[in-house]
Short mmCIF file of C-alpha atoms (C1' of nucleotides) in Angstrom, two decimals:
data_model
loop_
_atom_site.label_atom_id
_atom_site.label_comp_id
_atom_site.label_asym_id
_atom_site.label_seq_id
_atom_site.Cartn_x
_atom_site.Cartn_y
_atom_site.Cartn_z
CA MET N 113 -12.87 0.26 23.31
CA SER N 114 -15.81 1.58 25.38
CA ASP N 115 -14.25 4.88 24.39
CA LEU N 116 -15.04 3.96 20.88
CA LEU N 117 -18.64 3.13 21.63
CA GLU N 118 -19.12 6.32 23.65
CA ARG N 119 -17.64 8.36 20.84
CA LEU N 120 -19.95 6.73 18.28
CA ARG N 121 -23.02 7.16 20.45
CA GLY N 122 -22.13 10.77 20.77
CA ARG N 123 -22.15 11.01 17.01
CA GLY N 124 -25.65 9.58 16.89
CA TRP N 125 -24.71 6.00 16.19
CA ARG N 126 -27.60 3.86 17.38
CA LEU N 127 -26.01 1.28 19.69
CA THR N 128 -27.23 -2.24 18.94
CA SER N 129 -25.90 -5.55 20.25
CA GLN N 130 -24.65 -6.40 16.81
CA ARG N 131 -22.68 -3.25 16.45
CA ARG N 132 -21.28 -3.64 19.94
CA VAL N 133 -20.04 -7.14 19.13
CA VAL N 134 -18.44 -6.04 15.82
CA ALA N 135 -16.59 -3.22 17.67
CA GLU N 136 -15.43 -5.61 20.35
CA VAL N 137 -14.12 -8.10 17.78
CA LEU N 138 -12.10 -5.24 16.15
CA ASP N 139 -10.18 -4.47 19.33
CA GLY N 140 -6.39 -4.55 19.73
CA ASP N 141 -3.16 -4.15 17.86
CA HIS N 142 -2.15 -6.14 14.84
CA VAL N 143 -5.80 -7.03 14.16
CA HIS N 144 -6.48 -7.23 10.42
CA LEU N 145 -9.51 -9.41 9.95
CA THR N 146 -11.62 -9.88 6.80
CA ALA N 147 -15.34 -9.15 6.89
CA ASP N 148 -15.97 -12.87 6.97
CA GLU N 149 -13.63 -13.40 9.94
CA VAL N 150 -15.28 -10.53 11.80
CA HIS N 151 -18.63 -12.19 11.10
CA ALA N 152 -17.37 -15.60 12.36
CA ARG N 153 -16.13 -14.17 15.55
CA ALA N 154 -19.16 -12.01 16.08
CA ALA N 155 -21.33 -15.02 15.56
CA ARG N 156 -19.70 -16.79 18.45
CA ARG N 157 -21.24 -14.29 20.79
CA LEU N 158 -24.35 -13.48 18.76
CA PRO N 159 -25.12 -16.55 16.66
CA GLU N 160 -27.91 -14.90 14.60
CA ILE N 161 -25.85 -11.94 13.38
CA SER N 162 -25.93 -11.68 9.61
CA ARG N 163 -23.18 -10.94 7.18
CA ALA N 164 -25.01 -7.95 5.80
CA THR N 165 -25.07 -6.42 9.27
CA VAL N 166 -21.38 -6.98 9.69
CA TYR N 167 -20.76 -5.34 6.26
CA ASN N 168 -22.97 -2.41 7.27
CA ALA N 169 -21.22 -1.90 10.57
CA LEU N 170 -17.73 -2.18 9.02
CA GLY N 171 -18.66 0.29 6.31
CA GLU N 172 -19.89 2.79 8.84
CA LEU N 173 -16.87 2.41 11.07
CA VAL N 174 -14.73 3.08 8.03
CA ALA N 175 -16.77 6.16 7.02
CA LEU N 176 -16.53 7.47 10.54
CA GLY N 177 -12.78 7.12 10.46
CA GLU N 178 -12.61 4.58 13.34
CA VAL N 179 -11.43 1.67 11.23
CA ALA N 180 -9.19 1.46 8.16
CA GLU N 181 -9.65 -0.75 5.21
CA VAL N 182 -6.48 -2.38 3.96
CA SER N 183 -6.19 -4.59 0.91
CA THR N 184 -2.93 -6.47 1.31
CA ASP N 185 -3.57 -9.48 -0.90
CA GLY N 186 -6.03 -8.49 -3.57
CA ARG N 187 -8.59 -10.91 -2.15
CA ALA N 188 -10.97 -9.87 0.61
CA LYS N 189 -10.44 -6.47 2.31
CA ARG N 190 -9.13 -6.50 5.83
CA TYR N 191 -10.29 -4.16 8.58
CA ASP N 192 -7.77 -2.47 10.84
CA PRO N 193 -9.09 -0.82 14.09
CA ASN N 194 -5.85 1.06 14.57
CA ALA N 195 -7.01 4.05 12.51
CA HIS N 196 -6.26 6.59 15.26
CA HIS N 197 -2.64 5.51 15.40
CA PRO N 198 -1.10 6.20 12.01
CA HIS N 199 1.04 3.21 11.06
CA GLN N 200 2.27 1.10 8.22
CA HIS N 201 2.14 -2.56 7.47
CA LEU N 202 4.74 -5.24 7.31
CA VAL N 203 3.28 -8.17 5.35
CA CYS N 204 4.85 -11.61 5.12
CA SER N 205 4.99 -13.01 1.58
CA GLY N 206 5.07 -16.45 2.97
CA CYS N 207 2.26 -16.81 5.48
CA GLY N 208 0.40 -13.61 5.17
CA LEU N 209 1.17 -12.42 8.71
CA ILE N 210 0.58 -8.69 9.03
CA ARG N 211 2.36 -6.44 11.65
CA ASP N 212 1.80 -2.78 12.29
CA VAL N 213 4.96 -0.65 12.37
CA ARG N 214 5.41 3.05 13.19
CA PRO N 215 8.72 4.49 11.98
CA ASP N 216 9.72 7.93 13.22
CA GLY N 217 9.22 10.88 10.96
CA ASP N 218 6.49 12.05 8.57
CA PRO N 219 6.01 9.58 5.72
CA LEU N 220 4.52 12.37 3.61
CA ALA N 221 7.91 14.11 3.66
CA VAL N 222 9.27 11.22 1.45
CA LEU N 223 7.72 12.69 -1.66
CA PRO N 224 9.28 16.15 -2.43
CA ALA N 225 6.78 18.87 -3.37
CA ALA N 226 8.49 19.08 -6.75
CA GLU N 227 7.32 15.60 -7.60
CA ARG N 228 3.71 15.92 -6.64
CA PHE N 229 2.48 17.05 -10.07
CA GLY N 230 0.27 19.62 -8.48
CA PHE N 231 -1.56 17.03 -6.27
CA ALA N 232 -2.61 18.13 -2.77
CA VAL N 233 -1.29 14.99 -1.10
CA SER N 234 -3.03 14.30 2.21
CA ALA N 235 -2.23 10.68 3.01
CA VAL N 236 0.24 7.98 2.29
CA GLU N 237 -0.05 4.21 2.52
CA ILE N 238 3.14 2.21 2.88
CA THR N 239 3.35 -1.55 2.81
CA TYR N 240 6.61 -3.42 3.33
CA ARG N 241 6.79 -6.97 1.95
CA GLY N 242 9.15 -9.69 2.84
CA LEU N 243 9.49 -12.95 4.85
CA CYS N 244 8.75 -13.08 8.53
CA PRO N 245 11.29 -14.81 10.81
CA ALA N 246 9.35 -18.14 10.76
CA CYS N 247 9.08 -18.20 6.97
CA ALA N 248 12.68 -17.10 6.43
CA ARG N 249 13.98 -19.99 8.52
CA PRO N 250 14.98 -23.07 6.61
CA GLY N 251 12.45 -25.91 6.76
CA PRO N 252 8.74 -25.91 6.27
CA PRO N 253 7.33 -22.43 6.01
CA ALA N 254 4.59 -21.36 8.43
CA ALA N 255 1.19 -22.39 7.11
CA PRO N 256 -0.71 -19.68 5.36
CA SER N 257 -3.62 -18.68 7.55
CA ASN N 258 -6.95 -17.03 7.08
CA ASP N 259 -6.76 -16.00 10.61
CA VAL N 260 -3.67 -13.77 10.51
CA ARG N 261 -2.83 -12.41 13.90
CA ALA N 262 0.16 -11.20 15.85
CA PRO N 263 2.40 -14.00 16.94
CA GLY N 264 2.29 -15.21 20.53
CA MET M 252 7.59 -3.48 -26.18
CA SER M 253 8.92 -5.94 -28.73
CA ASP M 254 11.73 -6.28 -26.18
CA LEU M 255 9.09 -7.65 -23.87
CA LEU M 256 7.78 -10.14 -26.39
CA GLU M 257 11.31 -11.34 -27.28
CA ARG M 258 12.12 -11.78 -23.59
CA LEU M 259 9.00 -13.73 -22.98
CA ARG M 260 9.62 -15.96 -26.08
CA GLY M 261 13.04 -16.59 -24.71
CA ARG M 262 11.44 -17.84 -21.51
CA GLY M 263 9.30 -20.31 -23.41
CA TRP M 264 6.17 -18.22 -23.63
CA ARG M 265 4.16 -19.38 -26.60
CA LEU M 266 3.47 -16.32 -28.62
CA THR M 267 -0.17 -16.16 -29.71
CA SER M 268 -1.94 -13.21 -31.32
CA GLN M 269 -4.05 -12.83 -28.13
CA ARG M 270 -1.00 -12.52 -25.95
CA ARG M 271 0.66 -10.15 -28.35
CA VAL M 272 -2.36 -7.85 -28.30
CA VAL M 273 -2.57 -7.91 -24.45
CA ALA M 274 1.07 -6.99 -24.22
CA GLU M 275 0.59 -4.18 -26.71
CA VAL M 276 -2.41 -2.75 -24.84
CA LEU M 277 -0.24 -2.65 -21.71
CA ASP M 278 2.40 -0.35 -23.16
CA GLY M 279 3.44 3.03 -21.91
CA ASP M 280 3.78 5.12 -18.76
CA HIS M 281 0.95 5.91 -16.43
CA VAL M 282 -1.07 2.97 -17.74
CA HIS M 283 -3.13 1.33 -15.02
CA LEU M 284 -5.98 -0.51 -16.71
CA THR M 285 -8.36 -3.07 -15.15
CA ALA M 286 -8.61 -6.54 -16.69
CA ASP M 287 -11.87 -5.50 -18.23
CA GLU M 288 -10.40 -2.40 -19.81
CA VAL M 289 -7.53 -4.50 -21.14
CA HIS M 290 -10.13 -6.88 -22.56
CA ALA M 291 -12.13 -4.02 -24.18
CA ARG M 292 -9.01 -2.58 -25.85
CA ALA M 293 -7.68 -5.92 -26.91
CA ALA M 294 -11.04 -6.74 -28.41
CA ARG M 295 -10.80 -3.69 -30.72
CA ARG M 296 -8.08 -5.43 -32.55
CA LEU M 297 -9.02 -9.03 -31.94
CA PRO M 298 -12.82 -9.06 -31.52
CA GLU M 299 -13.05 -12.67 -30.50
CA ILE M 300 -10.63 -12.53 -27.61
CA SER M 301 -12.19 -13.80 -24.40
CA ARG M 302 -12.05 -12.42 -20.95
CA ALA M 303 -10.52 -15.70 -19.59
CA THR M 304 -7.65 -15.39 -22.01
CA VAL M 305 -6.99 -11.84 -20.89
CA TYR M 306 -7.02 -12.97 -17.30
CA ASN M 307 -4.65 -15.83 -18.11
CA ALA M 308 -2.22 -13.56 -19.95
CA LEU M 309 -2.34 -10.94 -17.18
CA GLY M 310 -1.72 -13.53 -14.50
CA GLU M 311 1.22 -14.89 -16.36
CA LEU M 312 2.74 -11.50 -16.97
CA VAL M 313 2.47 -10.79 -13.30
CA ALA M 314 4.02 -14.08 -12.38
CA LEU M 315 6.91 -13.40 -14.74
CA GLY M 316 7.44 -10.03 -13.12
CA GLU M 317 6.74 -8.05 -16.25
CA VAL M 318 3.59 -6.44 -15.00
CA ALA M 319 2.56 -5.34 -11.55
CA GLU M 320 -0.81 -5.66 -9.96
CA VAL M 321 -2.05 -2.59 -8.10
CA SER M 322 -5.21 -2.35 -6.12
CA THR M 323 -5.84 1.34 -5.63
CA ASP M 324 -9.54 1.42 -4.97
CA GLY M 325 -10.60 -1.97 -3.51
CA ARG M 326 -12.55 -2.59 -6.67
CA ALA M 327 -11.01 -4.30 -9.70
CA LYS M 328 -7.28 -4.83 -9.71
CA ARG M 329 -5.30 -2.60 -12.15
CA TYR M 330 -2.30 -3.76 -14.17
CA ASP M 331 0.84 -1.69 -14.42
CA PRO M 332 3.34 -2.54 -17.15
CA ASN M 333 6.00 -0.38 -15.53
CA ALA M 334 7.30 -3.21 -13.33
CA HIS M 335 10.90 -2.82 -14.52
CA HIS M 336 10.97 0.86 -13.42
CA PRO M 337 10.37 0.85 -9.68
CA HIS M 338 8.01 3.63 -8.83
CA GLN M 339 5.18 4.73 -6.62
CA HIS M 340 1.68 5.90 -7.18
CA LEU M 341 -0.09 9.20 -6.73
CA VAL M 342 -3.89 8.55 -6.62
CA CYS M 343 -6.53 11.24 -6.88
CA SER M 344 -9.22 10.82 -4.28
CA GLY M 345 -11.61 12.75 -6.51
CA CYS M 346 -11.46 11.26 -9.99
CA GLY M 347 -9.21 8.21 -9.51
CA LEU M 348 -6.46 9.45 -11.72
CA ILE M 349 -3.27 7.59 -11.15
CA ARG M 350 0.25 8.94 -11.86
CA ASP M 351 3.63 7.22 -11.45
CA VAL M 352 6.22 9.05 -9.39
CA ARG M 353 9.85 8.14 -8.81
CA PRO M 354 11.39 10.06 -5.81
CA ASP M 355 15.12 9.81 -5.39
CA GLY M 356 16.55 7.54 -2.74
CA ASP M 357 15.75 3.99 -1.64
CA PRO M 358 12.25 3.70 -0.18
CA LEU M 359 13.35 0.57 1.75
CA ALA M 360 15.59 2.84 3.77
CA VAL M 361 12.52 4.47 5.24
CA LEU M 362 12.07 1.54 7.69
CA PRO M 363 14.98 1.26 10.08
CA ALA M 364 16.31 -2.28 10.57
CA ALA M 365 15.37 -1.98 14.24
CA GLU M 366 11.67 -1.74 13.40
CA ARG M 367 11.54 -4.73 11.04
CA PHE M 368 10.64 -7.32 13.68
CA GLY M 369 12.96 -9.76 12.08
CA PHE M 370 11.30 -9.64 8.70
CA ALA M 371 13.58 -9.87 5.63
CA VAL M 372 12.01 -6.90 3.84
CA SER M 373 12.44 -7.08 0.12
CA ALA M 374 9.88 -4.65 -1.31
CA VAL M 375 7.84 -1.61 -0.47
CA GLU M 376 4.62 -0.27 -1.95
CA ILE M 377 3.88 3.42 -1.48
CA THR M 378 0.63 5.14 -2.51
CA TYR M 379 0.11 8.80 -2.01
CA ARG M 380 -3.51 10.00 -1.85
CA GLY M 381 -4.85 13.44 -2.43
CA LEU M 382 -6.62 15.66 -4.98
CA CYS M 383 -5.22 16.23 -8.43
CA PRO M 384 -5.02 19.79 -9.76
CA ALA M 385 -8.40 19.45 -11.64
CA CYS M 386 -10.29 18.19 -8.60
CA ALA M 387 -8.68 20.61 -6.16
CA ARG M 388 -9.81 23.59 -8.21
CA PRO M 389 -13.16 25.14 -7.19
CA GLY M 390 -16.09 24.13 -9.39
CA PRO M 391 -17.31 20.81 -10.64
CA PRO M 392 -14.71 18.08 -9.96
CA ALA M 393 -13.41 16.05 -12.86
CA ALA M 394 -15.73 13.13 -13.62
CA PRO M 395 -14.62 9.88 -12.12
CA SER M 396 -13.54 7.63 -14.92
CA ASN M 397 -13.26 3.94 -15.46
CA ASP M 398 -10.62 4.71 -18.04
CA VAL M 399 -8.06 6.42 -15.88
CA ARG M 400 -5.09 7.60 -17.95
CA ALA M 401 -2.37 10.16 -17.84
CA PRO M 402 -3.61 13.62 -18.65
CA GLY M 403 -3.01 15.07 -22.10
"C1'" DT V 231 -43.49 6.38 18.81
"C1'" DT V 232 -40.72 6.16 14.93
"C1'" DA V 233 -36.71 6.45 12.29
"C1'" DG V 234 -32.87 3.77 11.97
"C1'" DT V 235 -31.30 -1.36 11.98
"C1'" DT V 236 -31.54 -6.12 11.23
"C1'" DG V 237 -31.89 -10.63 8.77
"C1'" DC V 238 -32.80 -13.03 4.76
"C1'" DA V 239 -32.20 -13.98 0.19
"C1'" DA V 240 -31.26 -12.61 -4.19
"C1'" DA V 241 -28.40 -10.00 -7.23
"C1'" DG V 242 -24.15 -7.94 -8.57
"C1'" DG V 243 -19.12 -7.23 -9.83
"C1'" DC V 244 -14.86 -9.38 -10.58
"C1'" DT V 245 -12.26 -13.55 -11.28
"C1'" DT V 246 -11.41 -18.50 -11.86
"C1'" DT V 247 -12.40 -23.06 -13.72
"C1'" DG V 248 -13.62 -27.21 -16.77
"C1'" DC V 249 -13.61 -28.86 -21.01
"C1'" DA V 250 -13.45 -29.48 -26.12
"C1'" DC V 251 -11.41 -27.23 -30.03
"C1'" DG V 252 -7.48 -24.84 -32.21
"C1'" DC V 253 -2.89 -23.36 -33.22
"C1'" DG V 254 2.33 -22.24 -32.21
"C1'" DC V 255 6.31 -24.58 -32.09
"C1'" DG B 29 1.86 -33.97 -34.24
"C1'" DC B 30 2.11 -32.65 -29.52
"C1'" DG B 31 0.95 -29.94 -26.01
"C1'" DC B 32 -0.14 -25.60 -24.54
"C1'" DG B 33 -3.50 -21.93 -25.30
"C1'" DT B 34 -8.16 -20.46 -26.35
"C1'" DG B 35 -13.22 -19.56 -26.03
"C1'" DC B 36 -17.32 -20.49 -23.86
"C1'" DA B 37 -20.27 -20.87 -20.06
"C1'" DA B 38 -20.82 -21.94 -15.51
"C1'" DA B 39 -19.32 -21.53 -10.97
"C1'" DG B 40 -16.89 -19.04 -7.32
"C1'" DC B 41 -15.84 -15.48 -3.96
"C1'" DC B 42 -16.67 -11.19 -1.92
"C1'" DT B 43 -19.92 -7.53 -1.36
"C1'" DT B 44 -24.22 -4.90 -1.93
"C1'" DT B 45 -29.19 -4.43 -2.15
"C1'" DG B 46 -34.45 -4.67 -1.36
"C1'" DC B 47 -37.75 -5.28 1.84
"C1'" DA B 48 -40.53 -6.65 5.86
"C1'" DA B 49 -39.96 -7.20 10.80
"C1'" DC B 50 -37.83 -5.28 14.81
"C1'" DT B 51 -35.90 -2.20 18.38
"C1'" DA B 52 -33.01 1.73 20.64
"C1'" DA B 53 -33.78 6.16 22.06
#
DNA sequence: TTAGTTGCAAAGGCTTTGCACGCGC
DNA sequence: GCGCGTGCAAAGCCTTTGCAACTAA
């Protein structure tokens, strides 16, 4: 994570306490927080941080390619710090849980050149949908959560 | 298209002129309109139709599985009437053009069972991003459009 | 020092909701 | 005629913007 901060500083990113906290909140695997969740967590350490600042920082991290925006539910966007580790998402239709997965092989190869209609395809986003183990089990499904994280 | 209306009536969908017009607007391949665009086109034939009614109808068509919601840009959702013909999307990073593509093979097979973390995977969404022929060509790129349609 | 950042509050885009009237069945 | 569907307008959620005060380098 301090790697990230170093890298950004090298690119001329002015390092403020607000930006540091935002970057720290967005650390780890299977992290897919909304802007509001990032703000809430950042505010635990820096109570006066404003939403606008969080949106600014997130937008810059996305523009710099350090964080990826994912819209899995059509509501608020989620921010994924795993941008340097190409991966796909497994999304539970029951509780909203999101897991990162990294199948072998080049996902771009899935679309034959003959079917690209002349497009210069440079990226592919793949989302698998289905029920997670907890929601697939008989009985009450896992409660939907606004704070979707990796289990355990 | 009248197939669609018949099917819906059979399911107890009360057939109003507003719903008929919405269904008609959403006819064809490579159609990916926003709710507002659907409303604008519907209003050409039925000037008094309200946005709320369009949203209601779209929501119902999605719930009934007749239309798919796609969020390709993080802005307004787009509605894709091609729900009965499984396909993927090719999205131009320059002008926003969206094309449907249907590679051979089962896209679900891309994710090995061993990497499903116990999820019962039932669907997969794939979006390819890149430049369309017009935007890849040197010179002024195609103007971004709020009315993204199939070329020609 | 000084240009870039922050916080606040207001505005903006997209979507949903509440309620009285209207219309398909 | 009944009950669902409609239109209107207001509210809601998420995000962006304008501007004066502040601060990292």
